[in-house]
C-alpha cells in the first residue's frame, strides 16, 4: 500500500498531461469530437458545448498536475479528477455504447485512474488507521 501512496503522484502527472490535451478542443472542437466519438457537427450550439466540455476536461488535467506538484492538495485533486472521470465513464457505458470503440483509449485511461485512486484512498485510510493504533 505504501507503494501506491509514494507513486500516485506520477499517475497524476501522466494522466494530468494526457487529460490536459483536451484543451485542443477549445481551438479545434471538430477535431476533438471526431477523434473521441467519430462524429461531426454543424451547429453553433454544438460548437459551444464541445469547447466548454474540452475546457472543463482540460482543467481536470491541470488539477491533476497541481496535485502532482503540491502534496497537500493531492487528495482533493485526485478526488475531483476521479469523480469527474467516473461520471464520464458511467455516462458512456449507459448512454454512449455506440462510441465505445472510438473512445476506448480515454475510457481505459480513465478507468485506470479511477482504480488507482480508489487504491490510493484505501492506502491512505489504512496508513492512517495503522498510525493511530501505534499511538
PDB file of C-alpha atoms in Angstrom:
ATOM      1  CA  UNK A   1       0.000   0.000   0.000  1.00  0.00           C
ATOM      2  CA  UNK A   2       2.870   2.359   0.698  1.00  0.00           C
ATOM      3  CA  UNK A   3       3.969   1.868  -2.919  1.00  0.00           C
ATOM      4  CA  UNK A   4       0.714   3.394  -4.142  1.00  0.00           C
ATOM      5  CA  UNK A   5       0.952   6.353  -1.766  1.00  0.00           C
ATOM      6  CA  UNK A   6       4.523   7.074  -2.860  1.00  0.00           C
ATOM      7  CA  UNK A   7       3.822   6.772  -6.587  1.00  0.00           C
ATOM      8  CA  UNK A   8       0.315   8.141  -7.099  1.00  0.00           C
ATOM      9  CA  UNK A   9       1.853  11.498  -7.971  1.00  0.00           C
ATOM     10  CA  UNK A  10       3.316  10.006 -11.163  1.00  0.00           C
ATOM     11  CA  UNK A  11      -0.082   8.625 -12.146  1.00  0.00           C
ATOM     12  CA  UNK A  12      -1.449  12.117 -11.545  1.00  0.00           C
ATOM     13  CA  UNK A  13       1.256  13.728 -13.677  1.00  0.00           C
ATOM     14  CA  UNK A  14       0.882  11.383 -16.644  1.00  0.00           C
ATOM     15  CA  UNK A  15      -2.905  11.347 -16.601  1.00  0.00           C
ATOM     16  CA  UNK A  16      -2.929  15.105 -15.973  1.00  0.00           C
ATOM     17  CA  UNK A  17      -0.806  15.752 -19.043  1.00  0.00           C
ATOM     18  CA  UNK A  18      -2.931  13.415 -21.172  1.00  0.00           C
ATOM     19  CA  UNK A  19      -6.173  14.887 -19.846  1.00  0.00           C
ATOM     20  CA  UNK A  20      -4.916  18.437 -20.426  1.00  0.00           C
ATOM     21  CA  UNK A  21      -4.609  17.705 -24.126  1.00  0.00           C
ATOM     22  CA  UNK A  22      -8.375  18.188 -24.254  1.00  0.00           C
ATOM     23  CA  UNK A  23      -7.681  21.932 -24.302  1.00  0.00           C
ATOM     24  CA  UNK A  24      -7.180  21.356 -28.040  1.00  0.00           C
ATOM     25  CA  UNK A  25     -10.970  21.257 -28.259  1.00  0.00           C
ATOM     26  CA  UNK A  26     -11.135  24.957 -27.418  1.00  0.00           C
ATOM     27  CA  UNK A  27      -9.458  25.705 -30.742  1.00  0.00           C
ATOM     28  CA  UNK A  28     -10.377  22.623 -32.762  1.00  0.00           C
ATOM     29  CA  UNK A  29     -13.707  21.332 -31.443  1.00  0.00           C
ATOM     30  CA  UNK A  30     -14.483  19.403 -34.619  1.00  0.00           C
ATOM     31  CA  UNK A  31     -11.184  17.516 -34.338  1.00  0.00           C
ATOM     32  CA  UNK A  32     -11.894  16.522 -30.716  1.00  0.00           C
ATOM     33  CA  UNK A  33     -15.426  15.400 -31.490  1.00  0.00           C
ATOM     34  CA  UNK A  34     -14.249  13.311 -34.446  1.00  0.00           C
ATOM     35  CA  UNK A  35     -11.276  11.792 -32.611  1.00  0.00           C
ATOM     36  CA  UNK A  36     -13.241  10.971 -29.441  1.00  0.00           C
ATOM     37  CA  UNK A  37     -16.573   9.888 -30.906  1.00  0.00           C
ATOM     38  CA  UNK A  38     -16.239   9.752 -34.686  1.00  0.00           C
ATOM     39  CA  UNK A  39     -18.892  12.428 -35.143  1.00  0.00           C
ATOM     40  CA  UNK A  40     -19.091  15.818 -36.771  1.00  0.00           C
ATOM     41  CA  UNK A  41     -21.481  18.688 -36.196  1.00  0.00           C
ATOM     42  CA  UNK A  42     -22.567  21.847 -37.903  1.00  0.00           C
ATOM     43  CA  UNK A  43     -24.424  23.962 -35.332  1.00  0.00           C
ATOM     44  CA  UNK A  44     -23.142  26.762 -33.166  1.00  0.00           C
ATOM     45  CA  UNK A  45     -24.640  25.215 -30.008  1.00  0.00           C
ATOM     46  CA  UNK A  46     -22.633  22.029 -30.533  1.00  0.00           C
ATOM     47  CA  UNK A  47     -19.535  24.146 -31.099  1.00  0.00           C
ATOM     48  CA  UNK A  48     -20.120  25.945 -27.794  1.00  0.00           C
ATOM     49  CA  UNK A  49     -20.806  22.740 -25.851  1.00  0.00           C
ATOM     50  CA  UNK A  50     -17.756  20.899 -27.189  1.00  0.00           C
ATOM     51  CA  UNK A  51     -15.488  23.872 -26.488  1.00  0.00           C
ATOM     52  CA  UNK A  52     -16.855  24.170 -22.947  1.00  0.00           C
ATOM     53  CA  UNK A  53     -16.565  20.411 -22.381  1.00  0.00           C
ATOM     54  CA  UNK A  54     -12.990  20.442 -23.665  1.00  0.00           C
ATOM     55  CA  UNK A  55     -12.066  23.300 -21.355  1.00  0.00           C
ATOM     56  CA  UNK A  56     -13.579  21.604 -18.313  1.00  0.00           C
ATOM     57  CA  UNK A  57     -11.758  18.358 -19.018  1.00  0.00           C
ATOM     58  CA  UNK A  58      -8.542  20.277 -19.649  1.00  0.00           C
ATOM     59  CA  UNK A  59      -8.976  21.935 -16.254  1.00  0.00           C
ATOM     60  CA  UNK A  60      -9.317  18.490 -14.659  1.00  0.00           C
ATOM     61  CA  UNK A  61      -5.938  17.681 -16.222  1.00  0.00           C
ATOM     62  CA  UNK A  62      -4.455  20.817 -14.678  1.00  0.00           C
ATOM     63  CA  UNK A  63      -5.967  19.872 -11.319  1.00  0.00           C
ATOM     64  CA  UNK A  64      -4.171  16.517 -11.522  1.00  0.00           C
ATOM     65  CA  UNK A  65      -0.893  18.292 -12.302  1.00  0.00           C
ATOM     66  CA  UNK A  66      -1.400  20.626  -9.320  1.00  0.00           C
ATOM     67  CA  UNK A  67      -1.881  17.540  -7.134  1.00  0.00           C
ATOM     68  CA  UNK A  68       1.373  16.133  -8.504  1.00  0.00           C
ATOM     69  CA  UNK A  69       3.215  19.332  -7.591  1.00  0.00           C
ATOM     70  CA  UNK A  70       1.587  20.149  -4.247  1.00  0.00           C
ATOM     71  CA  UNK A  71       1.272  17.172  -1.902  1.00  0.00           C
ATOM     72  CA  UNK A  72      -1.062  18.999   0.484  1.00  0.00           C
ATOM     73  CA  UNK A  73      -3.625  19.295  -2.359  1.00  0.00           C
ATOM     74  CA  UNK A  74      -3.145  15.758  -3.657  1.00  0.00           C
ATOM     75  CA  UNK A  75      -6.125  14.078  -2.007  1.00  0.00           C
ATOM     76  CA  UNK A  76      -8.507  16.851  -3.036  1.00  0.00           C
ATOM     77  CA  UNK A  77      -7.190  16.978  -6.610  1.00  0.00           C
ATOM     78  CA  UNK A  78      -7.337  13.255  -7.220  1.00  0.00           C
ATOM     79  CA  UNK A  79     -10.803  13.078  -5.652  1.00  0.00           C
ATOM     80  CA  UNK A  80     -12.197  15.730  -8.001  1.00  0.00           C
ATOM     81  CA  UNK A  81     -10.499  14.240 -11.057  1.00  0.00           C
ATOM     82  CA  UNK A  82     -11.528  10.661 -10.245  1.00  0.00           C
ATOM     83  CA  UNK A  83     -15.131  11.665  -9.675  1.00  0.00           C
ATOM     84  CA  UNK A  84     -15.183  13.539 -12.979  1.00  0.00           C
ATOM     85  CA  UNK A  85     -13.693  10.548 -14.788  1.00  0.00           C
ATOM     86  CA  UNK A  86     -16.167   8.192 -13.096  1.00  0.00           C
ATOM     87  CA  UNK A  87     -19.059  10.321 -14.336  1.00  0.00           C
ATOM     88  CA  UNK A  88     -17.686  10.287 -17.906  1.00  0.00           C
ATOM     89  CA  UNK A  89     -17.114   6.516 -17.923  1.00  0.00           C
ATOM     90  CA  UNK A  90     -20.551   5.856 -16.435  1.00  0.00           C
ATOM     91  CA  UNK A  91     -22.300   8.111 -18.947  1.00  0.00           C
ATOM     92  CA  UNK A  92     -20.532   6.485 -21.889  1.00  0.00           C
ATOM     93  CA  UNK A  93     -21.344   2.993 -20.622  1.00  0.00           C
ATOM     94  CA  UNK A  94     -25.003   3.847 -20.003  1.00  0.00           C
ATOM     95  CA  UNK A  95     -25.839   6.229 -22.853  1.00  0.00           C
ATOM     96  CA  UNK A  96     -22.986   6.067 -25.337  1.00  0.00           C
ATOM     97  CA  UNK A  97     -22.267   2.431 -26.028  1.00  0.00           C
ATOM     98  CA  UNK A  98     -22.107   3.128 -29.747  1.00  0.00           C
ATOM     99  CA  UNK A  99     -18.984   5.245 -29.023  1.00  0.00           C
ATOM    100  CA  UNK A 100     -17.118   2.593 -27.045  1.00  0.00           C
ATOM    101  CA  UNK A 101     -14.766   1.662 -29.898  1.00  0.00           C
ATOM    102  CA  UNK A 102     -13.817   5.254 -30.655  1.00  0.00           C
ATOM    103  CA  UNK A 103     -13.463   6.381 -27.005  1.00  0.00           C
ATOM    104  CA  UNK A 104     -11.832   3.160 -25.781  1.00  0.00           C
ATOM    105  CA  UNK A 105      -8.422   4.725 -25.121  1.00  0.00           C
ATOM    106  CA  UNK A 106      -9.863   7.505 -22.979  1.00  0.00           C
ATOM    107  CA  UNK A 107     -12.116   5.055 -21.165  1.00  0.00           C
ATOM    108  CA  UNK A 108      -9.244   2.702 -20.353  1.00  0.00           C
ATOM    109  CA  UNK A 109      -7.081   5.561 -19.071  1.00  0.00           C
ATOM    110  CA  UNK A 110      -9.945   6.960 -17.019  1.00  0.00           C
ATOM    111  CA  UNK A 111     -10.766   3.542 -15.539  1.00  0.00           C
ATOM    112  CA  UNK A 112      -7.115   3.040 -14.631  1.00  0.00           C
ATOM    113  CA  UNK A 113      -7.012   6.413 -12.878  1.00  0.00           C
ATOM    114  CA  UNK A 114     -10.257   5.613 -11.039  1.00  0.00           C
ATOM    115  CA  UNK A 115      -8.986   2.227  -9.835  1.00  0.00           C
ATOM    116  CA  UNK A 116      -5.618   3.618  -8.762  1.00  0.00           C
ATOM    117  CA  UNK A 117      -7.363   6.490  -6.995  1.00  0.00           C
ATOM    118  CA  UNK A 118      -9.558   4.091  -5.037  1.00  0.00           C
ATOM    119  CA  UNK A 119      -6.462   2.093  -4.080  1.00  0.00           C
ATOM    120  CA  UNK A 120      -4.808   5.365  -3.033  1.00  0.00           C
ATOM    121  CA  UNK A 121      -7.794   6.278  -0.838  1.00  0.00           C
ATOM    122  CA  UNK A 122      -7.758   2.809   0.757  1.00  0.00           C
ATOM    123  CA  UNK A 123      -3.995   3.025   1.287  1.00  0.00           C
ATOM    124  CA  UNK A 124      -4.286   6.423   2.958  1.00  0.00           C
ATOM    125  CA  UNK A 125      -7.054   5.160   5.227  1.00  0.00           C
ATOM    126  CA  UNK A 126      -5.062   2.046   6.098  1.00  0.00           C
ATOM    127  CA  UNK A 127      -1.926   4.077   6.844  1.00  0.00           C
ATOM    128  CA  UNK A 128      -3.910   6.497   8.994  1.00  0.00           C
ATOM    129  CA  UNK A 129      -5.529   3.647  10.950  1.00  0.00           C
ATOM    130  CA  UNK A 130      -2.164   1.941  11.486  1.00  0.00           C
ATOM    131  CA  UNK A 131      -0.567   5.139  12.777  1.00  0.00           C
ATOM    132  CA  UNK A 132      -3.485   5.703  15.182  1.00  0.00           C
ATOM    133  CA  UNK A 133      -3.154   2.158  16.534  1.00  0.00           C
ATOM    134  CA  UNK A 134       0.560   2.683  17.220  1.00  0.00           C
ATOM    135  CA  UNK A 135      -0.172   5.723  19.378  1.00  0.00           C
TER     136      UNK A 135
END
